[in-house]
mmCIF file of C-alpha atoms in Angstrom:
data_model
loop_
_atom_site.group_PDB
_atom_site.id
_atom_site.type_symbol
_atom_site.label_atom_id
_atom_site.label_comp_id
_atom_site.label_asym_id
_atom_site.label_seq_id
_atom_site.Cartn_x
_atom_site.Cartn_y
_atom_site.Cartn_z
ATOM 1 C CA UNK G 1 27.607 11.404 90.824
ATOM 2 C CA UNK G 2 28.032 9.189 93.941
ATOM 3 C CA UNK G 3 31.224 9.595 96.008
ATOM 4 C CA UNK G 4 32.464 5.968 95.186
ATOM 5 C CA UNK G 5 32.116 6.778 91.388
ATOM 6 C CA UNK G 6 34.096 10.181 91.270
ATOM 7 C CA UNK G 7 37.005 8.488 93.651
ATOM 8 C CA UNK G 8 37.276 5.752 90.889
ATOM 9 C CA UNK G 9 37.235 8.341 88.228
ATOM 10 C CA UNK G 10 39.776 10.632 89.701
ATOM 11 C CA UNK G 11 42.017 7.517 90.324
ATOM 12 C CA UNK G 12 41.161 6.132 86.176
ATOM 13 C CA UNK G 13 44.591 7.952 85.073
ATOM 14 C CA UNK G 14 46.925 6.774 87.774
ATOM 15 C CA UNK G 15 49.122 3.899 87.860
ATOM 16 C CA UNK G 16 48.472 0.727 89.715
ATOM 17 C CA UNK G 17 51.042 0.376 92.321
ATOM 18 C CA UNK G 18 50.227 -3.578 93.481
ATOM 19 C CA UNK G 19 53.003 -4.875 91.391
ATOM 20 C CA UNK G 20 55.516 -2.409 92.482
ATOM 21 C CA UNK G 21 54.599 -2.540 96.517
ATOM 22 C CA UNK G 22 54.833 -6.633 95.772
ATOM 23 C CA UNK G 23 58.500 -6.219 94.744
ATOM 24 C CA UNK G 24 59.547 -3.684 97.073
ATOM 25 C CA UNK G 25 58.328 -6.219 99.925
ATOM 26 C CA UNK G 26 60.053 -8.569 97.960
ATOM 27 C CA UNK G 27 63.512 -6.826 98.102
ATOM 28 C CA UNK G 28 63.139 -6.182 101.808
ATOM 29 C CA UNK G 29 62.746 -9.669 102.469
ATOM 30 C CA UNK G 30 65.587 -10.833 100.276
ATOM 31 C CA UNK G 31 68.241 -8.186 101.637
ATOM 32 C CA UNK G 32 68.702 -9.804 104.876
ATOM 33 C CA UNK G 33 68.236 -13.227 103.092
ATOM 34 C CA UNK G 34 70.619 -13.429 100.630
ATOM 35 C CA UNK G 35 72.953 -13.079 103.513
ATOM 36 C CA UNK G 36 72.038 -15.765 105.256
ATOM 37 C CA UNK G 37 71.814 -17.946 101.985
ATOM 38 C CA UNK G 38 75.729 -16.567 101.320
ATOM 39 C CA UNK G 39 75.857 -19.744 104.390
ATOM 40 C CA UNK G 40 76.062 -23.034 102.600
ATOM 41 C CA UNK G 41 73.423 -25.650 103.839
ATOM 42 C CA UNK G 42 74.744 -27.081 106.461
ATOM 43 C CA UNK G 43 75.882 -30.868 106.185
ATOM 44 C CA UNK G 44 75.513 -33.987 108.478
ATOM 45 C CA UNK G 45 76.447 -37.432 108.422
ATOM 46 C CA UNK G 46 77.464 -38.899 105.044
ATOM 47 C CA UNK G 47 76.948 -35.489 103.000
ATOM 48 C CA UNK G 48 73.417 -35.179 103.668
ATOM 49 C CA UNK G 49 71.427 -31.901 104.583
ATOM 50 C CA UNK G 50 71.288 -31.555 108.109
ATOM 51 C CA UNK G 51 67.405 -30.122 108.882
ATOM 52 C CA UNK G 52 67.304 -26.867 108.952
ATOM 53 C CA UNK G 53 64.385 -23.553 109.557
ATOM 54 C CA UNK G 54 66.386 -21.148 107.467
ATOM 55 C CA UNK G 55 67.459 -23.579 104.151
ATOM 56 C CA UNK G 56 64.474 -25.922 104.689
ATOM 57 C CA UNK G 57 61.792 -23.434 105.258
ATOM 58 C CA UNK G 58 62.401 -20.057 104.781
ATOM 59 C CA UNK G 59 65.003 -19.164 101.975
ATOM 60 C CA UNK G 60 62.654 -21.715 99.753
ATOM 61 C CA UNK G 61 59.271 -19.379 100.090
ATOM 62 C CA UNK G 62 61.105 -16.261 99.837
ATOM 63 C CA UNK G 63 62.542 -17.688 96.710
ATOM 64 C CA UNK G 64 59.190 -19.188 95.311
ATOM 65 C CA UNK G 65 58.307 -15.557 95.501
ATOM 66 C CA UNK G 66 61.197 -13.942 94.001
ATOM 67 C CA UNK G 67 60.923 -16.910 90.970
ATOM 68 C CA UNK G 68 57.012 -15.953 90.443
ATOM 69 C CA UNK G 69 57.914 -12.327 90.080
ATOM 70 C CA UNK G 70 60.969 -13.518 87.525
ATOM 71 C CA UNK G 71 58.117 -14.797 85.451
ATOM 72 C CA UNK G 72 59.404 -18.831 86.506
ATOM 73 C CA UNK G 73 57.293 -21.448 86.831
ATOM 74 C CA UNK G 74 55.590 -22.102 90.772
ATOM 75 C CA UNK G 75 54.104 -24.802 91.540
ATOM 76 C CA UNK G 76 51.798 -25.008 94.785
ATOM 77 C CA UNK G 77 51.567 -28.622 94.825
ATOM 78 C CA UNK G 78 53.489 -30.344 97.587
ATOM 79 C CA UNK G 79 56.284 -32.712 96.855
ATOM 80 C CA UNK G 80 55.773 -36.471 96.536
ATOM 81 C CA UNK G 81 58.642 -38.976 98.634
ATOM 82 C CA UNK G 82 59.933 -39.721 95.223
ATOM 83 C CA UNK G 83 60.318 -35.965 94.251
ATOM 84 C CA UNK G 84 61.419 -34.746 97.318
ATOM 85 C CA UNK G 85 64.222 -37.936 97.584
ATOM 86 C CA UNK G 86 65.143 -36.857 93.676
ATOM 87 C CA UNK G 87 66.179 -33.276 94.733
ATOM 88 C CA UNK G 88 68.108 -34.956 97.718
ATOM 89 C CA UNK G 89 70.159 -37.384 95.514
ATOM 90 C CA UNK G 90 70.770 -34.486 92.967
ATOM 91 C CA UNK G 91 71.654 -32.144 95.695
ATOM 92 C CA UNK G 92 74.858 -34.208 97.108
ATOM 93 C CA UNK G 93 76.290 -33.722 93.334
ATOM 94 C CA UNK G 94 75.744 -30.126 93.644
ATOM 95 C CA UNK G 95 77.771 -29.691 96.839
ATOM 96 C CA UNK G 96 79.731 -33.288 98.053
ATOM 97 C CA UNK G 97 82.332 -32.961 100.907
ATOM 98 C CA UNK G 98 85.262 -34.183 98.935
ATOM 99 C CA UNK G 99 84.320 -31.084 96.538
ATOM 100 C CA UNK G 100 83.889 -28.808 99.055
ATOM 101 C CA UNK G 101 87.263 -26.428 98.270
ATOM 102 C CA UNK G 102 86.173 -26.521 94.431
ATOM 103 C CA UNK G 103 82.384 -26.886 94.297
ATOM 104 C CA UNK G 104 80.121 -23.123 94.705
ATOM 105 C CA UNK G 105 79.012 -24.173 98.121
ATOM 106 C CA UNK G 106 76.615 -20.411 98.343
ATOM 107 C CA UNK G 107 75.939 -20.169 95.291
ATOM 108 C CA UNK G 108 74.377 -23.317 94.599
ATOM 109 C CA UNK G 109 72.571 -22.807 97.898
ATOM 110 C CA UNK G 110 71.081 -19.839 96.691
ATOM 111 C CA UNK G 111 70.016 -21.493 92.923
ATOM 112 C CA UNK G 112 68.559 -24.352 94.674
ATOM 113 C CA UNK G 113 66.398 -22.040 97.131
ATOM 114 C CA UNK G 114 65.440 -19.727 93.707
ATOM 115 C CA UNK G 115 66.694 -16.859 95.310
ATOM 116 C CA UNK G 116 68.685 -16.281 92.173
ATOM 117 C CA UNK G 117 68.422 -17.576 88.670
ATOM 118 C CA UNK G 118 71.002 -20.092 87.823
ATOM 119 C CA UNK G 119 74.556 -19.101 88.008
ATOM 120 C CA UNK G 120 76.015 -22.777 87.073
ATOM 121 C CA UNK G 121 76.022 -21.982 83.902
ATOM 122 C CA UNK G 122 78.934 -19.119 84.511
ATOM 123 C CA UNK G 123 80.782 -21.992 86.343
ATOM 124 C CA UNK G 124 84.906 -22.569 84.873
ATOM 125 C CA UNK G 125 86.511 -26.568 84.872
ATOM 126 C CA UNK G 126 89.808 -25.578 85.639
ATOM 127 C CA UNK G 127 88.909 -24.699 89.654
ATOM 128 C CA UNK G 128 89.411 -28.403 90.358
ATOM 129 C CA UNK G 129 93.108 -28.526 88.995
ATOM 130 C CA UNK G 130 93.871 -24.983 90.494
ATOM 131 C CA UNK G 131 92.575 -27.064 93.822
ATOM 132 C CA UNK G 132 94.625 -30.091 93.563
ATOM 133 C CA UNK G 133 97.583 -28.142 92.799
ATOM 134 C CA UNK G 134 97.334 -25.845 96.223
ATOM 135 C CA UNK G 135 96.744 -28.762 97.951
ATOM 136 C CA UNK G 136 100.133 -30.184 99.670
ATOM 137 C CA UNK G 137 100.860 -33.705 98.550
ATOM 138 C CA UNK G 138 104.151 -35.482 99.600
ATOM 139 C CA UNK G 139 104.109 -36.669 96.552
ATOM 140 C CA UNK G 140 103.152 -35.748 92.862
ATOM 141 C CA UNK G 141 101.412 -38.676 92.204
ATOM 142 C CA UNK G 142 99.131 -38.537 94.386
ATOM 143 C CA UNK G 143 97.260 -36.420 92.366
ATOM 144 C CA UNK G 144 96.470 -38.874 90.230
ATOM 145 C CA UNK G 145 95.427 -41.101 93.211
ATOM 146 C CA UNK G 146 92.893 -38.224 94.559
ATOM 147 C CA UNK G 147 91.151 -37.712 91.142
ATOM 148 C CA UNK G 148 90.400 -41.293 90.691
ATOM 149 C CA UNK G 149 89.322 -41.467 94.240
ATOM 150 C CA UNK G 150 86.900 -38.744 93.603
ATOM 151 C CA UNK G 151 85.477 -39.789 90.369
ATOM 152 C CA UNK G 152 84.943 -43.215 92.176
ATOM 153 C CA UNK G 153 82.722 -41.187 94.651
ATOM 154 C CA UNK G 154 80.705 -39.747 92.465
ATOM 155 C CA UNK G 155 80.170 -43.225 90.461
ATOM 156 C CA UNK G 156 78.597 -44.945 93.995
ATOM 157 C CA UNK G 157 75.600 -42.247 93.844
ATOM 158 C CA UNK G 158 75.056 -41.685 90.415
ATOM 159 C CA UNK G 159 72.997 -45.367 90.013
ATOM 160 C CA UNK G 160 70.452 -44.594 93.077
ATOM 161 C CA UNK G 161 70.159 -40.616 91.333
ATOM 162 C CA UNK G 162 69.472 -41.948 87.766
ATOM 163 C CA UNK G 163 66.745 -44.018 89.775
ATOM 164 C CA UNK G 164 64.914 -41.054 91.628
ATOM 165 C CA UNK G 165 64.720 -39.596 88.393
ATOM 166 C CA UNK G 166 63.388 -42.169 86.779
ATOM 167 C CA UNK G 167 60.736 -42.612 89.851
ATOM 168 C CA UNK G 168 59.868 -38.452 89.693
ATOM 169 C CA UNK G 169 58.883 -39.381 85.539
ATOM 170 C CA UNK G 170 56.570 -42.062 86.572
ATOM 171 C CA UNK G 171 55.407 -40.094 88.795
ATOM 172 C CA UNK G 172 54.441 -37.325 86.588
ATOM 173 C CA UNK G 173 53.002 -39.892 84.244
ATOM 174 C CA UNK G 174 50.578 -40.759 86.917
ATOM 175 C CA UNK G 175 49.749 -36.976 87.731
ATOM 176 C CA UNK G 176 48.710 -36.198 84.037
ATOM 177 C CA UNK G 177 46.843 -39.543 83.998
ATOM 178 C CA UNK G 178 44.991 -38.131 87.248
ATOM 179 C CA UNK G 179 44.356 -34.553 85.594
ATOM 180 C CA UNK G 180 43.519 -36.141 82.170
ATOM 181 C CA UNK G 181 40.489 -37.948 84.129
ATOM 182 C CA UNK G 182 39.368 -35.934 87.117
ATOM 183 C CA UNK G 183 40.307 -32.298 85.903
ATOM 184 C CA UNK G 184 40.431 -32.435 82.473
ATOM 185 C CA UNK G 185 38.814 -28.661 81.352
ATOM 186 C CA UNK G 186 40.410 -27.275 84.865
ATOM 187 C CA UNK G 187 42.839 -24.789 83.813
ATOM 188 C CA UNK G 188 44.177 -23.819 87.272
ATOM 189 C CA UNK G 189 44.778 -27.452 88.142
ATOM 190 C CA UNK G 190 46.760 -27.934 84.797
ATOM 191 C CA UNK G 191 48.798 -24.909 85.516
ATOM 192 C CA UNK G 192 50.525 -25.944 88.685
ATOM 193 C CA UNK G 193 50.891 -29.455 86.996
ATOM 194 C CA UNK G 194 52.816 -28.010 84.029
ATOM 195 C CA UNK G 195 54.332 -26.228 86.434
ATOM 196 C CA UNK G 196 55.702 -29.143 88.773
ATOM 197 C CA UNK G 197 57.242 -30.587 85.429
ATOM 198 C CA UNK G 198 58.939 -27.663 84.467
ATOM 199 C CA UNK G 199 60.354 -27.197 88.355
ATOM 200 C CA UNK G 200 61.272 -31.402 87.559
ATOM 201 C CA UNK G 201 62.921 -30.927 84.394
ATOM 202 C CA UNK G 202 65.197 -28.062 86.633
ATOM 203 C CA UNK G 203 66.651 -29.920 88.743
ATOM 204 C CA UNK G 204 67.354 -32.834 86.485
ATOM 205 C CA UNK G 205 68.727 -30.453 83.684
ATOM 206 C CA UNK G 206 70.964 -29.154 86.780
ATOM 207 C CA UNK G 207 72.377 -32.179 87.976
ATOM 208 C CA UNK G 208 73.053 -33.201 84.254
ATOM 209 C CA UNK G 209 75.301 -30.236 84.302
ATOM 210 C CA UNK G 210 76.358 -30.829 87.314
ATOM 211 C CA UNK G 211 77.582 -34.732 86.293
ATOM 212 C CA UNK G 212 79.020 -33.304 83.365
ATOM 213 C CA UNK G 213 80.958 -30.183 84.767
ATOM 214 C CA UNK G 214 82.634 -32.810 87.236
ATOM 215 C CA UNK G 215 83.559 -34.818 84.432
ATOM 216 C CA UNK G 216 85.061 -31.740 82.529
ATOM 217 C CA UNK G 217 86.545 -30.683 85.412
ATOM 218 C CA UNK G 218 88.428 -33.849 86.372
ATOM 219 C CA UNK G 219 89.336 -34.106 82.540
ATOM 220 C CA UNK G 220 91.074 -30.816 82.555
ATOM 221 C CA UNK G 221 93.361 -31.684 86.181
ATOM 222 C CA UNK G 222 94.640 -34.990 84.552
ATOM 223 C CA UNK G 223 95.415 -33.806 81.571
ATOM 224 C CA UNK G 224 97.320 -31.206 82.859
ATOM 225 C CA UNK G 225 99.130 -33.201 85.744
ATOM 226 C CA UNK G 226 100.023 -35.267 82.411
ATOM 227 C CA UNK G 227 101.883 -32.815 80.950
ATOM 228 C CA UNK G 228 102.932 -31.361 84.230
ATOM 229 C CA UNK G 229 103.869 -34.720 86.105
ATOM 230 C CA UNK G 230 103.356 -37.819 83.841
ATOM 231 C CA UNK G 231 102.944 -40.850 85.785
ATOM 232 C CA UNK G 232 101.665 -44.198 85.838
ATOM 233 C CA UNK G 233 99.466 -43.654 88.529
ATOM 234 C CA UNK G 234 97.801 -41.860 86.053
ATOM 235 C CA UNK G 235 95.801 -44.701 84.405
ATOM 236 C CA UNK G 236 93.814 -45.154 87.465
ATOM 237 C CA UNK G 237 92.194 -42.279 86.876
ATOM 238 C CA UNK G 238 91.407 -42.952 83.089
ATOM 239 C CA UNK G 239 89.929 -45.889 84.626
ATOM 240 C CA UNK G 240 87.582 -43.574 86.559
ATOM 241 C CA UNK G 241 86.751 -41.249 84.054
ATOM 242 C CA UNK G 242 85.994 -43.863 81.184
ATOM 243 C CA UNK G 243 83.479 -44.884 83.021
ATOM 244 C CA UNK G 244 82.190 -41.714 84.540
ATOM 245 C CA UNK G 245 81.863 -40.400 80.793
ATOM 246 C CA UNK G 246 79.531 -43.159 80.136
ATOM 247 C CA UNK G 247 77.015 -41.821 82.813
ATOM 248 C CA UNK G 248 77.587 -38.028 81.354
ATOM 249 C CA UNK G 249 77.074 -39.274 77.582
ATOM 250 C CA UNK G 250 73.422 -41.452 78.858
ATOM 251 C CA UNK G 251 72.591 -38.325 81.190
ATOM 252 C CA UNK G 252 72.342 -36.051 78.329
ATOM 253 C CA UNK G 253 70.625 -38.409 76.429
ATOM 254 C CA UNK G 254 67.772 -38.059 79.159
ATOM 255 C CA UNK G 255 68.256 -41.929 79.605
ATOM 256 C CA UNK G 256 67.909 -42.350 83.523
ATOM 257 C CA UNK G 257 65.941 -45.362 83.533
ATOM 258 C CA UNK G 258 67.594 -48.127 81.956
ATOM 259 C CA UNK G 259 67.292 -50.854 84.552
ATOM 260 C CA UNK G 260 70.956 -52.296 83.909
ATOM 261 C CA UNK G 261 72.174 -49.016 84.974
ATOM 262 C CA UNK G 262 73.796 -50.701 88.359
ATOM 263 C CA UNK G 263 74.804 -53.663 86.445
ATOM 264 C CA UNK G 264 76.564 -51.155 84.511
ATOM 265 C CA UNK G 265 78.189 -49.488 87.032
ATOM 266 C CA UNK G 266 79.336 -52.809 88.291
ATOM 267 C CA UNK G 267 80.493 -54.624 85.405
ATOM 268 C CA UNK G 268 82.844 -51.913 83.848
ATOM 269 C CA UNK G 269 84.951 -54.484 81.678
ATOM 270 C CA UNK G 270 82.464 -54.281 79.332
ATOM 271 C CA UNK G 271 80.949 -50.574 79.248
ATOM 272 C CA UNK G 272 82.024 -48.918 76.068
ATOM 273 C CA UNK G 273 84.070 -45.974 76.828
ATOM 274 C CA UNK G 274 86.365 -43.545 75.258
ATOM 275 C CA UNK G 275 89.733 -44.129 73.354
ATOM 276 C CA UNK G 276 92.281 -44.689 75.869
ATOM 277 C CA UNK G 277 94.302 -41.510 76.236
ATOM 278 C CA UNK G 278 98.088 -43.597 76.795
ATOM 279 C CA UNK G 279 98.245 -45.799 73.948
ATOM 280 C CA UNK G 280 100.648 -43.264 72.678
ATOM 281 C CA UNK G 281 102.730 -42.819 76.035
ATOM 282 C CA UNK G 282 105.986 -44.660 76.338
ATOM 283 C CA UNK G 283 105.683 -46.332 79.510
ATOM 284 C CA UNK G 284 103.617 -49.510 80.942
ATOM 285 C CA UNK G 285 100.310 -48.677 81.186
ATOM 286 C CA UNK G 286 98.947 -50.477 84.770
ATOM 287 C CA UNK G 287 96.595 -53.072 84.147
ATOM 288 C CA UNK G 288 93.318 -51.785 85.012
ATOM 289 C CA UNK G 289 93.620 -49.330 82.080
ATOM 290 C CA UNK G 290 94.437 -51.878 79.562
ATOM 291 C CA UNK G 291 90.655 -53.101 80.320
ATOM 292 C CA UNK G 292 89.230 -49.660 79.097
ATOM 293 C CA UNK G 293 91.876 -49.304 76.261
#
């Protein structure tokens, strides 16, 4: 018996030790990482990413790495504009400056980089109220001012978002088009395409909750501050959230490409929204809400 032969016999009963030397590389890598991902990603002009080594490049491969050994789906194909402009647009409702007291600045950094699984799911609607009411307004009503104000923000994005998304689908049609005719019996190549959709479908399944926890979450602070300090002012932020619900209710329907989406946004006289929440309330009710009533 050759020398090569009895090694490989003697070693027959012994347990492979790739997988485990993979994941103890793994961990060394991601002990000094998740520390630096406990940083938010740091912002520029207008709430966008500023560039960055460490969120850009770095944390991302480590956490392509830690996903593959989670059993997630890793795509090796590199991002189209429309993709990569998609995960930009969804990113800003995932951490947005006016949210920053209230929003999970690290821990969304560290979901969006896969170094953990998601942890949105965990997240409470009630932080937003707790944050208005530690805030120090001269006066009560105000309040009601600040969560229109920031429902209003969120409306201005959410037509350009629906469009990347709709954009990323197309694109995806295209890609299975391509595979369907060049690689059709490639296995490999159909992998990493199944797995591009199913990386896709993440993000957009994320910033659906994302829409709708900031919904929720504005919900819960007015009517609270409605029992706590009724108001007026309050129907100004009715106004908002009428027709922030409308984006929620089409978001979960998957519809992101209905092309009077901005037209919508625009022309909120006529969206149809939810039943007015002061027709029972014993004072005037300001004149944008009667629109939405």
């Amino acid at each position: 018996m050759n020398e090569p032969t009895a090694q490989v016999k003697r070693n027959a009963g012994k347990p492979k030790c790739a997988s485990r030397t993979r994941i103890t590389a793994l961990l060394t890598l991601l002990v000094p990482l998740v520390a630096l991902s406990a940083c938010a990603r740091p912002v520029g002009d207008f709430g966008r990413a500023d560039d960055s080594v460490i969120h850009d490049e770095i944390l991302p491969r480590v956490g392509a790495m830690a996903a593959s050994e989670r059993g997630e789906a890793v795509s090796r194909f590199i991002l189209t504009d429309e993709e990569e402009l998609m995960r930009n647009r969804v990113w800003r409702f995932l951490i947005a400056p006016h949210a920053s007291d209230w929003m999970f600045d690290a821990a969304v950094e560290r979901q969006r980089t896969r170094i953990t699984e998601p942890t949105d799911l965990s997240f409470t609607t009630d932080r937003y109220y707790n944050h208005l009411r530690l805030d120090e307004y001269r006066s009560t009503n105000t309040r009601y001012v600040t969560i229109a104000e920031d429902a209003r923000t969120d409306l201005k994005t959410i037509p350009g978002t629906f469009l990347s998304i709709c954009e990323v689908m197309e694109i995806e049609r295209r890609r299975n088009v391509a595979l369907e005719g060049l690689y059709p019996n490639n296995d490999a190549v159909r992998k990493h395409v199944k797995a591009r959709e199913i990386e896709n479908a993440n993000v957009i399944g994320w910033f659906t909750r994302a829409l709708d926890y900031r919904y929720k979450s504005y919900d819960v602070a007015l009517n609270r501050l409605l029992v706590e300090t009724p108001h007026q002012e309050a129907g100004l932020s009715n106004v908002a959230l009428n027709r922030l619900a409308v984006f929620v209710d089409r978001a979960k329907r998957g519809e992101f490409c209905d092309p009077f989406t901005d037209q919508t946004y625009r022309a909120h006289q006529e969206l149809s929204v939810l039943k007015s929440r002061y027709e029972n309330m014993d004072y005037d009710v300001p004149e944008e809400a009667v629109i939405l009533k």
